[in-house]
PDB file of C-alpha atoms in Angstrom:
ATOM      1  CA  MET A   1      89.109  68.288 -93.009  1.00 92.00           C
ATOM      2  CA  GLY A   2      92.716  68.688 -94.084  1.00 93.00           C
ATOM      3  CA  ALA A   3      93.725  65.497 -92.298  1.00 95.00           C
ATOM      4  CA  SER A   4      90.840  63.672 -93.981  1.00 96.00           C
ATOM      5  CA  HIS A   5      91.870  64.972 -97.405  1.00 97.00           C
ATOM      6  CA  ALA A   6      95.446  63.792 -96.793  1.00 97.00           C
ATOM      7  CA  ARG A   7      94.182  60.316 -95.888  1.00 97.00           C
ATOM      8  CA  GLY A   8      92.036  60.248 -99.017  1.00 98.00           C
ATOM      9  CA  PHE A   9      94.897  61.101-101.367  1.00 98.00           C
ATOM     10  CA  ILE A  10      97.228  58.622 -99.666  1.00 98.00           C
ATOM     11  CA  ALA A  11      94.571  55.926-100.161  1.00 97.00           C
ATOM     12  CA  GLU A  12      94.556  56.793-103.878  1.00 97.00           C
ATOM     13  CA  GLY A  13      98.318  56.256-104.086  1.00 97.00           C
ATOM     14  CA  ALA A  14      99.492  59.882-104.027  1.00 98.00           C
ATOM     15  CA  ASN A  15     102.459  61.397-102.245  1.00 98.00           C
ATOM     16  CA  VAL A  16     101.177  64.116 -99.909  1.00 98.00           C
ATOM     17  CA  VAL A  17     102.764  67.115 -98.211  1.00 98.00           C
ATOM     18  CA  ILE A  18     100.715  68.755 -95.466  1.00 98.00           C
ATOM     19  CA  GLY A  19     101.456  72.168 -93.990  1.00 97.00           C
ATOM     20  CA  ASP A  20     100.161  73.825 -90.858  1.00 97.00           C
ATOM     21  CA  VAL A  21     101.185  75.934 -87.883  1.00 96.00           C
ATOM     22  CA  LEU A  22     100.128  73.135 -85.491  1.00 95.00           C
ATOM     23  CA  ASP A  23     103.337  71.149 -85.642  1.00 97.00           C
ATOM     24  CA  ASP A  24     102.506  68.399 -83.146  1.00 96.00           C
ATOM     25  CA  GLU A  25      99.207  67.608 -84.851  1.00 95.00           C
ATOM     26  CA  GLY A  26     100.799  67.767 -88.304  1.00 96.00           C
ATOM     27  CA  HIS A  27     103.608  65.395 -87.410  1.00 97.00           C
ATOM     28  CA  THR A  28     101.062  63.006 -85.864  1.00 97.00           C
ATOM     29  CA  VAL A  29      99.019  62.848 -89.072  1.00 97.00           C
ATOM     30  CA  ALA A  30     102.140  62.389 -91.203  1.00 97.00           C
ATOM     31  CA  ALA A  31     103.396  59.580 -88.959  1.00 97.00           C
ATOM     32  CA  GLU A  32      99.987  57.894 -89.161  1.00 97.00           C
ATOM     33  CA  LEU A  33     100.002  57.995 -92.972  1.00 97.00           C
ATOM     34  CA  GLY A  34     103.532  56.701 -93.444  1.00 97.00           C
ATOM     35  CA  PRO A  35     106.452  57.466 -95.772  1.00 96.00           C
ATOM     36  CA  ARG A  36     104.316  58.873 -98.596  1.00 97.00           C
ATOM     37  CA  CYS A  37     103.185  61.742 -96.354  1.00 98.00           C
ATOM     38  CA  HIS A  38     105.462  64.544 -95.201  1.00 98.00           C
ATOM     39  CA  TYR A  39     104.673  67.385 -92.805  1.00 98.00           C
ATOM     40  CA  LEU A  40     106.229  70.823 -92.889  1.00 97.00           C
ATOM     41  CA  HIS A  41     105.588  73.979 -90.903  1.00 98.00           C
ATOM     42  CA  LEU A  42     103.644  76.490 -92.995  1.00 98.00           C
ATOM     43  CA  ASP A  43     102.063  79.772 -91.997  1.00 98.00           C
ATOM     44  CA  VAL A  44     100.018  80.380 -95.142  1.00 97.00           C
ATOM     45  CA  SER A  45      99.945  84.125 -94.512  1.00 97.00           C
ATOM     46  CA  ASP A  46     103.721  84.272 -95.096  1.00 98.00           C
ATOM     47  CA  PRO A  47     104.715  84.197 -98.800  1.00 98.00           C
ATOM     48  CA  ASP A  48     108.306  83.261 -97.968  1.00 98.00           C
ATOM     49  CA  GLN A  49     107.113  80.137 -96.151  1.00 98.00           C
ATOM     50  CA  TRP A  50     105.028  79.212 -99.192  1.00 98.00           C
ATOM     51  CA  ALA A  51     108.080  79.492-101.434  1.00 98.00           C
ATOM     52  CA  ALA A  52     110.072  77.289 -99.063  1.00 98.00           C
ATOM     53  CA  ALA A  53     107.227  74.760 -98.890  1.00 98.00           C
ATOM     54  CA  VAL A  54     107.086  74.389-102.676  1.00 98.00           C
ATOM     55  CA  THR A  55     110.869  73.976-102.874  1.00 98.00           C
ATOM     56  CA  ALA A  56     110.791  71.308-100.157  1.00 98.00           C
ATOM     57  CA  THR A  57     107.892  69.490-101.834  1.00 98.00           C
ATOM     58  CA  GLU A  58     109.650  69.351-105.197  1.00 98.00           C
ATOM     59  CA  ALA A  59     112.871  68.154-103.557  1.00 97.00           C
ATOM     60  CA  LYS A  60     111.041  65.283-101.869  1.00 97.00           C
ATOM     61  CA  TYR A  61     108.431  64.195-104.404  1.00 97.00           C
ATOM     62  CA  GLY A  62     108.907  66.168-107.614  1.00 98.00           C
ATOM     63  CA  PRO A  63     106.560  68.713-109.233  1.00 98.00           C
ATOM     64  CA  ILE A  64     103.170  69.377-107.681  1.00 98.00           C
ATOM     65  CA  ALA A  65     100.054  67.923-109.324  1.00 98.00           C
ATOM     66  CA  VAL A  66      97.353  69.089-106.905  1.00 98.00           C
ATOM     67  CA  LEU A  67      97.213  72.055-104.517  1.00 98.00           C
ATOM     68  CA  ILE A  68      94.463  72.220-101.892  1.00 98.00           C
ATOM     69  CA  ASN A  69      94.071  75.547-100.118  1.00 98.00           C
ATOM     70  CA  ASN A  70      92.294  74.478 -96.947  1.00 95.00           C
ATOM     71  CA  ALA A  71      93.608  76.703 -94.135  1.00 93.00           C
ATOM     72  CA  GLY A  72      91.139  78.951 -92.400  1.00 88.00           C
ATOM     73  CA  PHE A  73      89.586  80.175 -89.189  1.00 86.00           C
ATOM     74  CA  GLY A  74      86.933  82.665 -88.155  1.00 85.00           C
ATOM     75  CA  THR A  75      85.880  84.998 -85.379  1.00 87.00           C
ATOM     76  CA  ALA A  76      82.359  85.736 -84.164  1.00 89.00           C
ATOM     77  CA  SER A  77      81.247  89.355 -83.840  1.00 91.00           C
ATOM     78  CA  LEU A  78      79.010  91.948 -85.382  1.00 94.00           C
ATOM     79  CA  LEU A  79      80.722  93.952 -88.115  1.00 92.00           C
ATOM     80  CA  ALA A  80      80.470  97.097 -86.021  1.00 95.00           C
ATOM     81  CA  ASP A  81      82.296  95.318 -83.193  1.00 94.00           C
ATOM     82  CA  THR A  82      84.981  93.588 -85.276  1.00 94.00           C
ATOM     83  CA  SER A  83      88.506  94.745 -84.538  1.00 95.00           C
ATOM     84  CA  THR A  84      90.941  95.557 -87.325  1.00 96.00           C
ATOM     85  CA  GLU A  85      93.230  92.837 -85.974  1.00 96.00           C
ATOM     86  CA  ASP A  86      90.510  90.172 -86.223  1.00 95.00           C
ATOM     87  CA  TRP A  87      89.431  91.393 -89.660  1.00 94.00           C
ATOM     88  CA  ARG A  88      92.924  91.347 -91.117  1.00 96.00           C
ATOM     89  CA  GLY A  89      93.844  88.115 -89.342  1.00 96.00           C
ATOM     90  CA  VAL A  90      91.061  86.113 -90.984  1.00 95.00           C
ATOM     91  CA  LEU A  91      91.597  87.621 -94.433  1.00 96.00           C
ATOM     92  CA  SER A  92      95.365  87.129 -94.232  1.00 97.00           C
ATOM     93  CA  VAL A  93      94.930  83.388 -93.752  1.00 97.00           C
ATOM     94  CA  ILE A  94      91.996  82.644 -96.044  1.00 97.00           C
ATOM     95  CA  ILE A  95      92.370  84.996 -98.989  1.00 97.00           C
ATOM     96  CA  ASP A  96      96.003  86.163 -98.803  1.00 98.00           C
ATOM     97  CA  GLY A  97      97.123  82.625 -97.951  1.00 98.00           C
ATOM     98  CA  THR A  98      95.283  81.177-100.941  1.00 98.00           C
ATOM     99  CA  PHE A  99      96.736  83.802-103.276  1.00 98.00           C
ATOM    100  CA  TYR A 100     100.265  83.154-101.988  1.00 98.00           C
ATOM    101  CA  GLY A 101      99.726  79.406-102.353  1.00 98.00           C
ATOM    102  CA  ILE A 102      98.557  79.674-105.946  1.00 98.00           C
ATOM    103  CA  ARG A 103     101.365  82.048-106.867  1.00 98.00           C
ATOM    104  CA  ALA A 104     104.012  79.811-105.311  1.00 98.00           C
ATOM    105  CA  ALA A 105     102.690  76.510-106.659  1.00 98.00           C
ATOM    106  CA  VAL A 106     101.803  77.413-110.256  1.00 98.00           C
ATOM    107  CA  PRO A 107     105.376  77.156-111.645  1.00 98.00           C
ATOM    108  CA  SER A 108     105.684  73.691-110.124  1.00 98.00           C
ATOM    109  CA  ILE A 109     102.295  72.575-111.494  1.00 98.00           C
ATOM    110  CA  ARG A 110     103.362  73.850-114.917  1.00 98.00           C
ATOM    111  CA  ARG A 111     106.493  71.711-114.650  1.00 98.00           C
ATOM    112  CA  ASN A 112     104.189  68.798-113.887  1.00 98.00           C
ATOM    113  CA  GLY A 113     102.423  69.399-117.192  1.00 98.00           C
ATOM    114  CA  GLY A 114      99.246  70.602-115.499  1.00 98.00           C
ATOM    115  CA  GLY A 115      97.092  69.691-112.546  1.00 98.00           C
ATOM    116  CA  ALA A 116      94.394  70.988-110.262  1.00 98.00           C
ATOM    117  CA  ILE A 117      94.030  73.712-107.650  1.00 98.00           C
ATOM    118  CA  ILE A 118      91.165  73.359-105.179  1.00 98.00           C
ATOM    119  CA  ASN A 119      90.182  76.237-102.917  1.00 98.00           C
ATOM    120  CA  ILE A 120      88.067  75.327 -99.910  1.00 96.00           C
ATOM    121  CA  SER A 121      85.459  78.044 -99.588  1.00 95.00           C
ATOM    122  CA  SER A 122      82.248  77.583 -97.596  1.00 92.00           C
ATOM    123  CA  TYR A 123      78.508  77.954 -97.498  1.00 90.00           C
ATOM    124  CA  ALA A 124      79.502  81.355 -96.110  1.00 88.00           C
ATOM    125  CA  GLY A 125      80.907  82.130 -99.549  1.00 91.00           C
ATOM    126  CA  LEU A 126      77.425  81.776-101.027  1.00 91.00           C
ATOM    127  CA  ALA A 127      75.214  83.691 -98.606  1.00 91.00           C
ATOM    128  CA  GLY A 128      75.507  86.467 -96.061  1.00 89.00           C
ATOM    129  CA  THR A 129      76.280  84.918 -92.693  1.00 85.00           C
ATOM    130  CA  PRO A 130      75.705  87.168 -89.662  1.00 87.00           C
ATOM    131  CA  LEU A 131      78.394  87.420 -86.966  1.00 87.00           C
ATOM    132  CA  SER A 132      81.111  86.237 -89.365  1.00 87.00           C
ATOM    133  CA  GLY A 133      81.840  89.270 -91.509  1.00 92.00           C
ATOM    134  CA  SER A 134      85.541  88.670 -92.051  1.00 94.00           C
ATOM    135  CA  TYR A 135      85.069  84.948 -92.673  1.00 93.00           C
ATOM    136  CA  THR A 136      82.162  85.480 -95.081  1.00 95.00           C
ATOM    137  CA  THR A 137      84.012  88.236 -96.951  1.00 96.00           C
ATOM    138  CA  SER A 138      87.078  86.051 -97.392  1.00 95.00           C
ATOM    139  CA  LYS A 139      85.052  83.061 -98.572  1.00 95.00           C
ATOM    140  CA  PHE A 140      83.202  85.204-101.133  1.00 96.00           C
ATOM    141  CA  ALA A 141      86.572  86.568-102.284  1.00 97.00           C
ATOM    142  CA  LEU A 142      87.795  83.020-102.854  1.00 97.00           C
ATOM    143  CA  ARG A 143      85.100  82.587-105.501  1.00 97.00           C
ATOM    144  CA  GLY A 144      86.453  85.519-107.490  1.00 98.00           C
ATOM    145  CA  LEU A 145      90.057  84.452-107.043  1.00 98.00           C
ATOM    146  CA  THR A 146      89.147  80.933-108.167  1.00 98.00           C
ATOM    147  CA  ARG A 147      87.485  82.154-111.349  1.00 98.00           C
ATOM    148  CA  VAL A 148      90.309  84.509-112.289  1.00 98.00           C
ATOM    149  CA  ALA A 149      92.879  81.765-111.739  1.00 98.00           C
ATOM    150  CA  ALA A 150      90.781  79.309-113.767  1.00 98.00           C
ATOM    151  CA  MET A 151      90.657  81.647-116.743  1.00 98.00           C
ATOM    152  CA  GLU A 152      94.349  82.519-116.547  1.00 98.00           C
ATOM    153  CA  LEU A 153      95.658  78.994-116.036  1.00 98.00           C
ATOM    154  CA  GLY A 154      93.492  76.933-118.355  1.00 98.00           C
ATOM    155  CA  CYS A 155      96.070  77.331-121.124  1.00 98.00           C
ATOM    156  CA  ASP A 156      98.571  75.602-118.807  1.00 98.00           C
ATOM    157  CA  ASN A 157      96.240  72.616-118.309  1.00 98.00           C
ATOM    158  CA  ILE A 158      95.623  73.743-114.729  1.00 98.00           C
ATOM    159  CA  ARG A 159      92.050  73.533-113.485  1.00 98.00           C
ATOM    160  CA  VAL A 160      90.955  75.726-110.559  1.00 98.00           C
ATOM    161  CA  ASN A 161      87.729  75.111-108.647  1.00 98.00           C
ATOM    162  CA  SER A 162      86.200  75.894-105.265  1.00 98.00           C
ATOM    163  CA  ILE A 163      84.381  73.631-102.818  1.00 97.00           C
ATOM    164  CA  HIS A 164      81.716  74.963-100.470  1.00 96.00           C
ATOM    165  CA  PRO A 165      81.057  72.828 -97.377  1.00 94.00           C
ATOM    166  CA  GLY A 166      78.322  73.626 -94.896  1.00 87.00           C
ATOM    167  CA  TYR A 167      78.319  72.215 -91.372  1.00 83.00           C
ATOM    168  CA  VAL A 168      81.020  69.544 -91.045  1.00 84.00           C
ATOM    169  CA  ALA A 169      81.500  67.476 -87.894  1.00 82.00           C
ATOM    170  CA  THR A 170      85.080  68.465 -87.078  1.00 79.00           C
ATOM    171  CA  PRO A 171      86.764  69.415 -83.787  1.00 75.00           C
ATOM    172  CA  ALA A 172      86.090  73.062 -84.690  1.00 73.00           C
ATOM    173  CA  LEU A 173      82.393  72.386 -84.040  1.00 68.00           C
ATOM    174  CA  THR A 174      82.838  70.152 -81.003  1.00 66.00           C
ATOM    175  CA  GLY A 175      79.889  70.588 -78.666  1.00 66.00           C
ATOM    176  CA  LEU A 176      77.630  72.130 -81.311  1.00 63.00           C
ATOM    177  CA  THR A 177      74.531  69.953 -81.577  1.00 64.00           C
ATOM    178  CA  PRO A 178      72.093  69.974 -84.520  1.00 63.00           C
ATOM    179  CA  GLU A 179      69.538  71.573 -82.209  1.00 67.00           C
ATOM    180  CA  MET A 180      71.934  74.341 -81.173  1.00 60.00           C
ATOM    181  CA  ALA A 181      72.806  75.030 -84.804  1.00 64.00           C
ATOM    182  CA  GLY A 182      69.147  75.077 -85.817  1.00 74.00           C
ATOM    183  CA  LEU A 183      69.796  72.567 -88.584  1.00 76.00           C
ATOM    184  CA  ARG A 184      66.133  71.605 -88.887  1.00 77.00           C
ATOM    185  CA  ASN A 185      65.365  75.140 -90.004  1.00 82.00           C
ATOM    186  CA  LYS A 186      68.286  75.349 -92.446  1.00 84.00           C
ATOM    187  CA  LEU A 187      69.024  72.037 -94.125  1.00 85.00           C
ATOM    188  CA  ALA A 188      67.220  69.615 -96.400  1.00 85.00           C
ATOM    189  CA  ILE A 189      69.493  66.839 -95.087  1.00 87.00           C
ATOM    190  CA  VAL A 190      69.252  67.417 -91.357  1.00 81.00           C
ATOM    191  CA  ARG A 191      72.701  66.463 -90.095  1.00 85.00           C
ATOM    192  CA  MET A 192      76.271  67.629 -90.268  1.00 82.00           C
ATOM    193  CA  ALA A 193      78.529  66.232 -92.984  1.00 86.00           C
ATOM    194  CA  GLU A 194      81.440  63.987 -92.124  1.00 92.00           C
ATOM    195  CA  SER A 195      84.895  65.126 -93.220  1.00 92.00           C
ATOM    196  CA  GLU A 196      85.176  62.039 -95.408  1.00 96.00           C
ATOM    197  CA  GLU A 197      82.157  63.183 -97.430  1.00 96.00           C
ATOM    198  CA  VAL A 198      83.916  66.442 -98.261  1.00 96.00           C
ATOM    199  CA  THR A 199      87.081  64.481 -99.085  1.00 97.00           C
ATOM    200  CA  LYS A 200      85.202  62.437-101.697  1.00 97.00           C
ATOM    201  CA  MET A 201      84.225  65.690-103.390  1.00 97.00           C
ATOM    202  CA  VAL A 202      87.822  66.940-103.244  1.00 98.00           C
ATOM    203  CA  LEU A 203      89.100  63.710-104.781  1.00 98.00           C
ATOM    204  CA  PHE A 204      86.558  63.944-107.590  1.00 98.00           C
ATOM    205  CA  VAL A 205      87.401  67.566-108.394  1.00 98.00           C
ATOM    206  CA  ALA A 206      91.121  66.743-108.409  1.00 98.00           C
ATOM    207  CA  SER A 207      90.656  63.732-110.684  1.00 98.00           C
ATOM    208  CA  GLU A 208      90.395  63.286-114.434  1.00 97.00           C
ATOM    209  CA  ASP A 209      86.695  62.562-113.896  1.00 97.00           C
ATOM    210  CA  ALA A 210      86.376  66.355-113.547  1.00 98.00           C
ATOM    211  CA  ALA A 211      88.669  67.097-116.482  1.00 98.00           C
ATOM    212  CA  TYR A 212      86.235  69.573-118.058  1.00 98.00           C
ATOM    213  CA  CYS A 213      85.426  71.416-114.826  1.00 98.00           C
ATOM    214  CA  THR A 214      87.204  74.670-114.033  1.00 98.00           C
ATOM    215  CA  GLY A 215      86.089  77.918-112.444  1.00 98.00           C
ATOM    216  CA  SER A 216      83.248  75.915-110.889  1.00 98.00           C
ATOM    217  CA  GLU A 217      81.728  75.880-107.413  1.00 98.00           C
ATOM    218  CA  PHE A 218      81.003  72.488-105.880  1.00 97.00           C
ATOM    219  CA  VAL A 219      78.545  72.761-102.999  1.00 96.00           C
ATOM    220  CA  ILE A 220      78.306  70.142-100.251  1.00 94.00           C
ATOM    221  CA  ASP A 221      76.058  71.749 -97.641  1.00 87.00           C
ATOM    222  CA  GLY A 222      73.045  69.492 -97.173  1.00 87.00           C
ATOM    223  CA  GLY A 223      70.874  71.891 -99.137  1.00 86.00           C
ATOM    224  CA  TRP A 224      71.599  74.907 -96.925  1.00 86.00           C
ATOM    225  CA  SER A 225      72.161  77.274 -99.836  1.00 87.00           C
ATOM    226  CA  ALA A 226      69.233  75.881-101.862  1.00 87.00           C
ATOM    227  CA  GLY A 227      66.509  77.601 -99.847  1.00 84.00           C
ATOM    228  CA  SER A 228      64.247  77.051 -96.852  1.00 76.00           C
ATOM    229  CA  PRO A 229      63.318  73.417 -96.114  1.00 75.00           C
ATOM    230  CA  VAL A 230      59.781  72.177 -95.614  1.00 65.00           C
ATOM    231  CA  PRO A 231      59.244  71.753 -91.842  1.00 66.00           C
ATOM    232  CA  ILE A 232      59.268  68.141 -90.684  1.00 59.00           C
ATOM    233  CA  GLY A 233      55.776  66.710 -90.922  1.00 56.00           C
ATOM    234  CA  ALA A 234      54.543  69.475 -93.203  1.00 54.00           C
ATOM    235  CA  SER A 235      54.820  67.403 -96.387  1.00 49.00           C
ATOM    236  CA  GLU A 236      51.750  65.405 -95.375  1.00 50.00           C
ATOM    237  CA  ALA A 237      49.759  68.589 -94.969  1.00 48.00           C
ATOM    238  CA  LEU A 238      50.997  69.925 -98.320  1.00 48.00           C
ATOM    239  CA  TRP A 239      50.607  66.801-100.411  1.00 49.00           C
ATOM    240  CA  GLY A 240      48.070  64.696 -98.499  1.00 47.00           C
TER     241      GLY A 240
END
């Protein structure tokens, strides 16, 4: 999704800096997008690397207008079987990394005269999700962090919102079919989203079209969090 978001902002005329720990992949995306995209190594769980990333971004393109906190990963296990290492590892990237990113970027966004911070949460930040305790906990925590930041930074003309994707067809879900995921029993729109669909939401939330939106949660999950769908074919029996 991060690569898709970078492409979307480049298409809108922005200068983009992308950070990751996967250097080969990051350099490939930056080379694809041309001179208005720059890649730098960034372990989001390291506050010193965040500080260096903001300094490098300002040196290359000037103050930051939009920050997207997109990094994340998860592990699959029952809570009772989750190791401390796995628990802390997920939280250090998703929640600590987002906090460090906000803290590092806010002075630059203030120098820009305001802007937008977008935290990528998840469906798992809206409902209990078995076998993903650390991931779900971190995504719920992002909602609270987003709202606190929104209330603290509104006076600086900085809007802070969260986006909550459901199933998205990315390499992370390679090999997972709709049948394996049980999408027919979960979603009103029975398919996975494309990364570009999430990017359109990100672009909207970052834009002046969402100028009065802050502390909000934008859900793009095919209806997963809305409730239980009517089984296929059942509508005829219900409505005639």
